[in-house]
């Protein structure tokens, strides 16, 4: 790795990415809208500049890690005319559509674009717990791979610049639903004096074991056959969910998080699929698209 790196955006994540790249010995230029985070990196050898234009005045890869899609345009648009021939990797969380839009913007300005989706928190950047998905220009992924590999396990998921963000969004959907489910359970037992910490000690191994079921669900969803043997029926699941919701009420916790799940199950039963497997819920989710 010889050429320079420019970092635009030094929030918690941008700072972690820049700090991890510094020991590689490349000229590393950093810029942030407010100056404090850049100073910390400057003390560790980064070149600190006070404008985004100065940050991208070199010839190396440009790493963008800002708050959201709007802030990316806010920073990059004024620089567009000078970016032809450069490579931009955008690690800002965006929707798939926003990423495709930015790829189109980049192509118009002669910029090579790679989308990155960080499946990690700042503390795990540079460790084996971190993964970053990339999509867009494959040549850019390959060319700068030594840099990506400093940060995390690097996975290229295809030429569509929307694919890395799409997978990111889908995985975060699972994560936030899981977190909300845990919090709902903690609220439920909290009314009986069970601490969230004690509850987590039970919940974590149980959930870990239950994720083993996902592969079975996935095979059923891919086959779109909800009538095969061994599937828990929607009717059974409806009864279980109704019991959970009653239990929540008894314990002073309205299980709001479960209500939409219950509603989907009930709609599928009303449509005549009560004896089908519970994975059939995905059909309702597909048709909501
Ligand atoms: P922070 O809130 O810590 O930092 C946001 C950054 O964006 C700051 O550098 C901020 O500058 C800058 N910014 C916001 N608006 C503008 C603007 N209009 N013009 C210029 N700069 C702007 O967020 P993170 O660093 O944690 O996250 C950055 C990206 O990484 C996000 O898209 C996030 O979703 C993604 N990510 C973060 C993860 C995490 O765990 N933190 C995990 C996975 C992805 P200033 O300091 O001046 O406010």
Coordinates of C-alpha atoms and ligand atoms in Angstrom, one line a residue:
X1 CA 0.0 0.0 0.0
X2 CA 1.7 3.2 -1.1
X3 CA -0.8 5.9 -2.1
X4 CA -2.5 8.3 0.3
X5 CA -5.8 8.0 2.0
X6 CA -8.3 10.9 2.7
X7 CA -10.9 10.6 5.4
X8 CA -14.0 12.7 5.3
X9 CA -16.0 12.4 8.6
X10 CA -14.4 11.6 11.9
X11 CA -17.4 10.7 14.1
X12 CA -17.1 7.6 16.3
X13 CA -16.9 5.4 13.3
X14 CA -14.8 7.6 11.0
X15 CA -12.3 8.1 13.8
X16 CA -12.0 4.3 14.4
X17 CA -11.4 3.7 10.7
X18 CA -8.8 6.4 10.4
X19 CA -7.0 5.3 13.6
X20 CA -6.9 1.7 12.4
X21 CA -5.4 2.8 9.0
X22 CA -2.7 5.1 10.5
X23 CA -0.1 2.4 11.6
X24 CA -0.1 1.2 7.9
X25 CA 2.3 4.1 7.3
X26 CA 0.4 5.7 4.4
X27 CA 0.0 9.5 4.2
X28 CA -3.4 9.8 5.9
X29 CA -5.3 13.1 5.6
X30 CA -8.3 13.7 7.9
X31 CA -11.1 16.2 7.9
X32 CA -14.1 16.7 10.1
X33 CA -16.7 19.5 10.1
X34 CA -15.9 20.3 13.8
X35 CA -12.2 20.2 14.5
X36 CA -11.8 18.2 17.8
X37 CA -11.8 14.6 16.5
X38 CA -9.2 15.5 13.8
X39 CA -6.8 16.9 16.4
X40 CA -6.7 13.5 18.3
X41 CA -5.8 11.8 15.0
X42 CA -3.2 14.5 14.2
X43 CA -1.4 13.7 17.5
X44 CA -1.1 10.2 16.1
X45 CA 0.4 11.2 12.8
X46 CA -2.5 12.1 10.6
X47 CA -2.3 15.2 8.4
X48 CA -5.1 17.4 9.7
X49 CA -6.8 19.9 7.3
X50 CA -9.5 22.4 7.8
X51 CA -11.6 21.9 4.6
X52 CA -12.9 18.9 2.8
X53 CA -11.4 20.3 -0.4
X54 CA -7.9 20.2 1.1
X55 CA -8.5 16.7 2.4
X56 CA -9.1 15.4 -1.1
X57 CA -6.3 17.3 -2.8
X58 CA -4.1 14.2 -3.0
X59 CA -4.5 11.3 -5.4
X60 CA -5.5 8.4 -3.1
X61 CA -8.7 6.7 -2.1
X62 CA -11.3 8.9 -0.4
X63 CA -13.1 7.3 2.6
X64 CA -16.4 8.9 3.4
X65 CA -18.0 8.2 6.8
X66 CA -20.6 10.8 7.6
X67 CA -23.9 10.8 9.4
X68 CA -26.3 10.1 6.5
X69 CA -26.9 10.3 2.7
X70 CA -27.7 14.0 2.9
X71 CA -24.5 14.9 4.7
X72 CA -22.5 12.9 2.1
X73 CA -24.0 15.1 -0.7
X74 CA -23.5 18.2 1.4
X75 CA -19.8 17.4 1.6
X76 CA -19.1 15.9 -1.8
X77 CA -21.2 18.0 -4.1
X78 CA -19.0 21.1 -3.8
X79 CA -16.0 19.0 -4.5
X80 CA -17.4 17.1 -7.6
X81 CA -15.5 19.0 -10.3
X82 CA -12.2 18.0 -8.8
X83 CA -12.9 14.4 -8.1
X84 CA -12.7 12.9 -11.6
X85 CA -10.4 9.8 -11.7
X86 CA -10.6 9.3 -7.9
X87 CA -12.1 6.4 -6.0
X88 CA -14.7 7.1 -3.3
X89 CA -15.7 4.4 -0.8
X90 CA -18.8 5.5 1.1
X91 CA -19.1 3.8 4.5
X92 CA -22.0 6.0 5.5
X93 CA -25.2 4.1 6.2
X94 CA -27.6 4.7 3.3
X95 CA -30.6 3.0 1.8
X96 CA -29.9 0.9 -1.3
X97 CA -31.7 3.5 -3.4
X98 CA -29.5 6.3 -2.0
X99 CA -26.4 4.3 -2.7
X100 CA -27.4 3.7 -6.3
X101 CA -28.2 7.4 -6.6
X102 CA -24.7 8.3 -5.3
X103 CA -23.1 5.8 -7.7
X104 CA -24.9 7.6 -10.6
X105 CA -23.7 10.9 -9.3
X106 CA -20.1 9.5 -9.1
X107 CA -20.3 8.1 -12.6
X108 CA -21.5 11.5 -13.9
X109 CA -18.4 13.1 -12.4
X110 CA -15.9 10.4 -13.5
X111 CA -15.5 9.0 -9.9
X112 CA -15.2 5.3 -9.2
X113 CA -17.7 4.4 -6.5
X114 CA -17.7 1.6 -3.9
X115 CA -20.4 1.3 -1.3
X116 CA -19.5 -0.1 2.1
X117 CA -21.8 -1.3 4.9
X118 CA -20.2 -1.6 8.3
X119 CA -21.4 -4.6 10.3
X120 CA -19.6 -3.6 13.4
X121 CA -19.3 -0.9 16.1
X122 CA -16.3 1.4 16.4
X123 CA -14.8 -0.6 19.2
X124 CA -14.5 -3.7 17.0
X125 CA -13.0 -2.0 13.9
X126 CA -9.6 -3.7 13.4
X127 CA -10.7 -6.9 15.1
X128 CA -12.0 -10.2 13.8
X129 CA -15.5 -9.3 15.2
X130 CA -16.0 -6.7 12.5
X131 CA -17.2 -7.3 8.9
X132 CA -17.7 -4.8 6.2
X133 CA -19.7 -5.6 3.0
X134 CA -18.8 -3.8 -0.2
X135 CA -20.7 -3.5 -3.5
X136 CA -20.2 -1.5 -6.6
X137 CA -17.0 -1.3 -8.7
X138 CA -15.2 -4.6 -8.1
X139 CA -11.8 -3.4 -9.4
X140 CA -11.9 -0.7 -6.6
X141 CA -12.7 -3.4 -4.1
X142 CA -9.7 -5.5 -5.2
X143 CA -7.3 -2.6 -5.6
X144 CA -7.8 -1.2 -2.1
X145 CA -8.4 -4.5 -0.4
X146 CA -5.3 -4.2 1.9
X147 CA -6.9 -1.1 3.4
X148 CA -10.3 -2.7 3.8
X149 CA -8.7 -5.7 5.5
X150 CA -7.1 -3.5 8.2
X151 CA -10.6 -2.6 9.3
X152 CA -12.6 -5.8 9.2
X153 CA -13.3 -9.0 7.3
X154 CA -14.0 -7.6 3.8
X155 CA -16.8 -9.2 1.7
X156 CA -17.6 -8.1 -1.9
X157 CA -21.3 -8.8 -2.5
X158 CA -21.7 -7.7 -6.2
X159 CA -21.6 -4.9 -8.7
X160 CA -25.0 -3.4 -7.6
X161 CA -24.1 -0.4 -5.4
X162 CA -27.4 -1.0 -3.6
X163 CA -26.6 -4.6 -2.5
X164 CA -24.2 -3.9 0.4
X165 CA -26.7 -1.4 1.9
X166 CA -29.6 -3.7 1.2
X167 CA -28.0 -6.6 3.1
X168 CA -27.0 -4.1 5.9
X169 CA -30.6 -2.9 6.2
X170 CA -32.0 -6.4 6.3
X171 CA -29.5 -7.5 9.0
X172 CA -30.2 -4.4 11.1
X173 CA -33.9 -5.1 10.8
X174 CA -33.3 -8.4 12.5
X175 CA -31.0 -6.8 15.1
X176 CA -33.4 -4.0 16.1
X177 CA -36.3 -6.4 16.3
X178 CA -34.3 -8.7 18.5
X179 CA -33.2 -5.8 20.8
X180 CA -36.8 -4.6 21.0
X181 CA -38.0 -8.2 21.9
X182 CA -35.4 -8.4 24.6
X183 CA -36.4 -5.1 26.1
X184 CA -40.0 -6.1 26.0
X185 CA -39.2 -9.2 27.9
X186 CA -37.1 -7.3 30.4
X187 CA -40.1 -4.9 31.0
X188 CA -42.3 -7.9 31.6
X189 CA -40.2 -9.6 34.2
X190 CA -39.1 -6.2 35.7
X191 CA -42.6 -5.8 37.1
X192 CA -41.9 -9.0 39.2
X193 CA -38.6 -7.7 40.5
X194 CA -36.3 -9.6 38.1
X195 CA -33.5 -7.4 37.0
X196 CA -32.7 -6.9 33.3
X197 CA -29.2 -8.2 34.0
X198 CA -30.5 -11.5 35.4
X199 CA -33.0 -11.8 32.6
X200 CA -30.2 -11.3 30.0
X201 CA -28.3 -14.2 31.5
X202 CA -31.3 -16.4 30.7
X203 CA -32.2 -14.8 27.4
X204 CA -28.9 -14.8 25.7
X205 CA -28.2 -18.6 25.6
X206 CA -31.8 -19.2 24.7
X207 CA -31.8 -16.9 21.8
X208 CA -28.5 -18.3 20.6
X209 CA -30.0 -21.7 20.6
X210 CA -33.1 -20.5 18.8
X211 CA -31.1 -18.9 16.0
X212 CA -30.4 -22.5 15.0
X213 CA -33.9 -22.5 13.7
X214 CA -33.3 -19.8 11.1
X215 CA -31.7 -22.2 8.6
X216 CA -34.9 -24.4 8.7
X217 CA -37.0 -21.3 8.2
X218 CA -34.8 -20.1 5.4
X219 CA -35.0 -23.5 3.5
X220 CA -38.8 -23.3 3.9
X221 CA -39.0 -19.7 2.6
X222 CA -36.8 -20.5 -0.3
X223 CA -38.8 -23.5 -1.3
X224 CA -42.1 -21.6 -0.6
X225 CA -43.6 -24.8 0.7
X226 CA -45.3 -24.2 4.1
X227 CA -47.0 -27.6 4.1
X228 CA -44.0 -29.9 4.7
X229 CA -43.6 -32.0 7.9
X230 CA -42.1 -30.6 11.0
X231 CA -43.3 -27.0 10.7
X232 CA -45.0 -25.2 13.6
X233 CA -48.4 -24.2 12.3
X234 CA -49.7 -20.6 12.2
X235 CA -52.6 -21.7 14.3
X236 CA -50.2 -23.0 17.1
X237 CA -48.1 -19.8 16.8
X238 CA -51.3 -17.6 17.1
X239 CA -52.3 -19.4 20.3
X240 CA -48.7 -18.9 21.7
X241 CA -48.7 -15.2 20.8
X242 CA -52.1 -14.6 22.3
X243 CA -50.9 -16.3 25.5
X244 CA -47.8 -14.1 25.6
X245 CA -49.9 -11.0 25.1
X246 CA -52.2 -12.0 28.0
X247 CA -49.2 -12.7 30.2
X248 CA -47.8 -9.3 29.4
X249 CA -51.1 -7.6 30.5
X250 CA -51.1 -9.7 33.7
X251 CA -47.6 -8.4 34.4
X252 CA -48.2 -4.8 33.6
X253 CA -46.4 -4.8 30.3
X254 CA -48.2 -4.1 27.1
X255 CA -46.4 -6.4 24.6
X256 CA -46.6 -3.7 21.8
X257 CA -43.7 -5.3 20.0
X258 CA -45.5 -8.6 19.5
X259 CA -48.8 -7.1 18.4
X260 CA -47.8 -6.6 14.8
X261 CA -46.5 -10.1 14.6
X262 CA -49.7 -11.4 16.1
X263 CA -51.7 -9.4 13.5
X264 CA -49.7 -10.9 10.6
X265 CA -50.3 -14.4 11.9
X266 CA -54.0 -13.8 12.3
X267 CA -54.3 -12.3 8.8
X268 CA -52.6 -15.4 7.4
X269 CA -55.0 -17.7 9.3
X270 CA -58.0 -15.6 8.1
X271 CA -56.8 -16.1 4.6
X272 CA -57.1 -19.9 5.1
X273 CA -53.5 -20.8 6.0
X274 CA -53.9 -21.8 9.6
X275 CA -52.4 -25.3 9.2
X276 CA -49.4 -23.9 7.2
X277 CA -46.0 -23.4 8.8
X278 CA -45.3 -20.2 10.6
X279 CA -42.6 -19.2 8.1
X280 CA -45.5 -18.4 5.8
X281 CA -45.6 -15.0 7.5
X282 CA -42.9 -14.0 5.0
X283 CA -45.6 -14.1 2.2
X284 CA -47.5 -11.3 4.0
X285 CA -44.2 -9.4 4.3
X286 CA -43.5 -9.9 0.6
X287 CA -46.9 -8.8 -0.5
X288 CA -46.5 -5.6 1.7
X289 CA -43.7 -4.6 -0.6
Ligands
LIG1 P1 -21.3 10.2 14.5 O1 -22.6 10.8 14.8 O2 -20.3 9.9 15.6 O3 -20.6 11.1 13.4 C1 -21.3 11.7 12.4 C2 -20.3 12.4 11.5 O4 -21.0 13.0 10.4 C3 -19.5 13.5 12.2 O5 -18.2 13.5 11.7 C4 -20.2 14.7 11.8 O6 -19.5 15.9 11.9 C5 -20.6 14.4 10.4 N1 -21.6 15.2 9.8 C6 -23.0 15.1 10.1 N2 -23.7 16.0 9.3 C7 -22.8 16.6 8.6 C8 -22.8 17.6 7.6 N3 -24.0 18.1 7.2 N4 -21.7 18.0 7.0 C9 -20.5 17.5 7.4 N5 -20.3 16.6 8.3 C10 -21.5 16.1 8.9 O7 -21.6 8.9 13.7 P2 -20.7 7.6 13.5 O8 -19.3 8.0 13.2 O9 -20.9 6.6 14.5 O10 -21.4 7.0 12.2 C11 -21.0 7.4 10.9 C12 -21.7 6.5 9.9 O11 -21.2 5.2 10.1 C13 -23.2 6.6 10.0 O12 -23.8 6.5 8.7 C14 -23.5 5.3 10.8 O13 -24.8 4.8 10.5 C15 -22.4 4.4 10.2 N6 -22.2 3.3 11.2 C16 -21.9 3.6 12.5 C17 -21.9 2.5 13.4 C18 -21.6 2.8 14.8 O14 -21.7 1.9 15.6 N7 -21.3 4.0 15.2 C19 -22.0 1.1 13.0 C20 -22.2 1.0 11.6 C21 -22.3 2.0 10.7 P3 -19.4 16.7 13.4 O15 -18.4 15.9 14.2 O16 -18.9 18.0 13.0 O17 -20.8 16.7 13.9

